[in-house]
Every structure is written in C-alpha cells, then in structure tokens.
C-alpha cells in the first residue's frame, strides 16, 4: 500500500485539527489557509438541489436478474455514469445497515480517543498507513483540515500489524467484517462495469489477480472559517474503484469537478458513493474517466467518512484493454506499466488534481 518511510522528508509541524479546535476554536493557522484560486468556483445554491439529483444512482437490485429490460437499462445508466460523471451512488447494494453502522461507530470512537493514544499508530512521512496526514512532502506545503487513519487490508502482506489499534476493542473485528462486504461489492461492480464496456463480465477479476484493498477513515472537525480551508485537496484516485461511506447525520462535504465547477454530492440514505479511479481510466483507454474531487468543511458540523480503495495486485501490468483500442478510431492513449510502480508514484507525490495520471499518458 505504501513505500517505506523516506527519512529525508521534512514536513514541519503538522497540527492535529481536533486538538486545534479544542485549544483555539476560532483561529485557523496560516498553514491551513488556501489561496483564493485553490478554492475554485462552487455551483450556485440555486443549482445545487437540481445537480444533487443529476448524480447518477444505480439500483443494484435491478442487476441481480440479468437479461431483462431493467438489467439492460441499469447497465446503460452505469455506462453513462462512468463516462459522463466518473461518480455514481449505489442503492440496494446488499450490505446490512448494522455492518455499516458498526464500522462508523468504531471509527468515531477511534477519532474520539485522546491524541496520545492515537499517536501510537503514527503515519510516518512518505507513507499512507497510520494516523495523521498523508501526502505531505515539505515544510511549507498547505495542510488539509482533516485527520486520517489509513490501513492496508488485503492481501495480508500489505498490512502493518503494528498500526491496527487495540482500542476500540472491536475495531479490527468490525473493520474486517465491513471490508469483506465491500470487497464483494467491488467484485460485483467490476463485473457490471465490464459488461457496460462490452467485455466479458469476469474480465477485470481475471486480470486483477489477488486484488489490493485499503481503507482510509477521514474525520473533518468543524472549522470556524470553512471558506479558507480544504478538508481534502483536489485529486483523482489511483485505484480501480473507490467506495465512500459517509456517516449518518454528517454534513455535505464531497465535491466533484464537473465542467470546471465544484458540484456538491449529497449521499442518499443507506447509499454508497462510488468513483472510477485512474486504473479504470487507463484500462478503458479513457472511455471512463477518473474525476477530480475534494472535500470541504463546515462551520458547525463534523463529517466522518470511510473510504475503501480497490485495485489490481501490485504485480499486474496495466495498459488499455486490447478490445477497447483501435489504431484508426481510438488509438492507445496510455502506456503499459506495472501497477505497483504507479502506486508508488501516486503515494510519493502530493495530491495535485489529476497530475499523477501523467505517469501513464502517451504524449503526442
């Protein structure tokens, strides 16, 4: 999941945002304040409600019975969602509410623990596992208004057992059960995405090998000046699929870049938000796009999300699928590369929109 700590990295002082709001609730340190150009244009409030309902919603219950009208219509919706938005919500996904609520509960309990307890599981500079802030590579780099706790889940060799907390008591058990359910969901989604591309449904699973799965829990405390900060810097994901679960009663925080405007995404009750990662963009030769997204904060409300990243095994060679390349009408847009090399490249650089994908592009 991550490279070894890079001892030469100097990240300076990284304030814990939960501790900041306890000691100085009305002050935002300079290192968190973004330049005006970084904040971007957000869709107007008059359009927000309308656009919320434009975010595609895929009903997985309609995909459980193949080869009827509902199935083909939902596959078409999925194709359009991946091509036009890169994001969609799934309902009737089959994961029990109790499983979801349980992992939210232990995640919140973890973030509510004293700082000294959480610091037993530090995210070392240059890595993306543990508690802290990821993707920080210099002393003057701007910080996100967020605390993170990230873990490698599968296969076992990507785990760092020292970072799996002993408290809360049921943390590991709850996360294991939840991650197993999300893993099965990702396998199902990839079958449907394969069909939507005109591929055989097992195409991705056969190619991915023993897929890599990681989880990151993000806690965004209230911020006295939410217009000055970002909860999470703009980026696309290096995964194949990303599954976002937002805790109940959280404020809206996810925004996606659509037509050069930041559009808020309001999760539906009991839905999961799915986005296409860089890997699917490459494999589909650009037909399906990974989309730049970010998180913003709220003046009064906290926000907790649990994000799962699902990707091919690190040993797998990634390149546009031959079925989706045509020398005359749709030439190859991305070079061939090892997925482990791309993962290393991704986590070794700060979040900067879709800049990481330059690694794979064929320049004309």
Tab-separated table of N, CA and C in Angstrom, residues 19 32 36 38 66 68 84 93 97 104 106 128 134 144 147 149 171 217 224 233 278 296 316 321 329 334 346 348:
chain	number	residue	atom	x	y	z
A	19	UNK	N	-7.285	18.733	17.958
A	19	UNK	CA	-6.690	19.436	19.097
A	19	UNK	C	-6.747	20.943	18.888
A	32	UNK	N	-2.960	26.177	7.066
A	32	UNK	CA	-4.194	25.564	6.555
A	32	UNK	C	-4.934	26.473	5.570
A	36	UNK	N	-6.886	31.935	-2.838
A	36	UNK	CA	-8.237	32.036	-3.383
A	36	UNK	C	-8.416	31.172	-4.632
A	38	UNK	N	-7.193	28.367	-5.260
A	38	UNK	CA	-7.302	26.955	-4.913
A	38	UNK	C	-8.721	26.570	-4.511
A	66	UNK	N	-30.195	-10.909	-14.631
A	66	UNK	CA	-29.675	-10.484	-15.939
A	66	UNK	C	-30.633	-10.751	-17.085
A	68	UNK	N	-33.003	-8.986	-18.534
A	68	UNK	CA	-34.349	-8.438	-18.698
A	68	UNK	C	-34.213	-6.943	-18.949
A	84	UNK	N	-19.802	10.028	-18.164
A	84	UNK	CA	-20.126	11.452	-18.035
A	84	UNK	C	-19.757	12.045	-16.680
A	93	UNK	N	-27.567	-2.220	-2.263
A	93	UNK	CA	-26.278	-2.883	-2.500
A	93	UNK	C	-26.106	-4.161	-1.705
A	97	UNK	N	-27.363	-2.690	7.128
A	97	UNK	CA	-27.209	-1.407	7.815
A	97	UNK	C	-26.388	-1.574	9.094
A	104	UNK	N	-18.869	2.561	11.405
A	104	UNK	CA	-18.913	4.000	11.693
A	104	UNK	C	-18.690	4.251	13.186
A	106	UNK	N	-17.078	2.367	15.501
A	106	UNK	CA	-15.709	2.164	15.981
A	106	UNK	C	-14.766	3.210	15.396
A	128	UNK	N	1.420	6.023	3.721
A	128	UNK	CA	-0.013	6.340	3.765
A	128	UNK	C	-0.769	5.365	4.661
A	134	UNK	N	-1.617	12.349	5.214
A	134	UNK	CA	-0.834	11.739	4.133
A	134	UNK	C	-0.490	12.766	3.066
A	144	UNK	N	-4.440	19.911	4.989
A	144	UNK	CA	-5.887	19.737	4.901
A	144	UNK	C	-6.502	19.758	6.301
A	147	UNK	N	-8.202	14.841	9.903
A	147	UNK	CA	-7.372	13.794	10.491
A	147	UNK	C	-7.690	12.493	9.780
A	149	UNK	N	-6.965	8.159	9.317
A	149	UNK	CA	-6.424	6.894	9.826
A	149	UNK	C	-6.572	5.874	8.702
A	171	UNK	N	-12.553	-2.775	17.105
A	171	UNK	CA	-12.162	-2.090	15.876
A	171	UNK	C	-11.802	-3.084	14.765
A	217	UNK	N	-10.013	6.234	6.907
A	217	UNK	CA	-11.067	6.917	7.645
A	217	UNK	C	-10.680	8.382	7.767
A	224	UNK	N	-13.968	27.134	11.937
A	224	UNK	CA	-14.558	28.465	12.119
A	224	UNK	C	-14.562	29.281	10.823
A	233	UNK	N	-7.448	17.945	-0.307
A	233	UNK	CA	-7.022	18.605	-1.543
A	233	UNK	C	-7.577	17.896	-2.778
A	278	UNK	N	-8.065	6.033	-11.463
A	278	UNK	CA	-7.159	6.155	-12.608
A	278	UNK	C	-6.979	4.829	-13.353
A	296	UNK	N	-14.701	19.559	1.450
A	296	UNK	CA	-14.756	20.857	2.124
A	296	UNK	C	-15.297	20.651	3.530
A	316	UNK	N	0.544	-6.703	-11.307
A	316	UNK	CA	-0.198	-6.734	-12.568
A	316	UNK	C	0.273	-5.626	-13.515
A	321	UNK	N	-7.098	-2.037	-22.486
A	321	UNK	CA	-7.503	-3.366	-22.934
A	321	UNK	C	-7.605	-3.383	-24.454
A	329	UNK	N	-9.584	4.548	-35.108
A	329	UNK	CA	-10.664	5.341	-34.497
A	329	UNK	C	-10.448	5.651	-33.023
A	334	UNK	N	-2.561	5.456	-23.372
A	334	UNK	CA	-1.764	5.266	-22.160
A	334	UNK	C	-0.743	4.158	-22.399
A	346	UNK	N	2.114	7.320	-7.067
A	346	UNK	CA	0.942	8.049	-6.561
A	346	UNK	C	1.147	8.497	-5.115
A	348	UNK	N	3.869	8.819	-3.496
A	348	UNK	CA	5.125	9.542	-3.280
A	348	UNK	C	5.044	10.995	-3.723
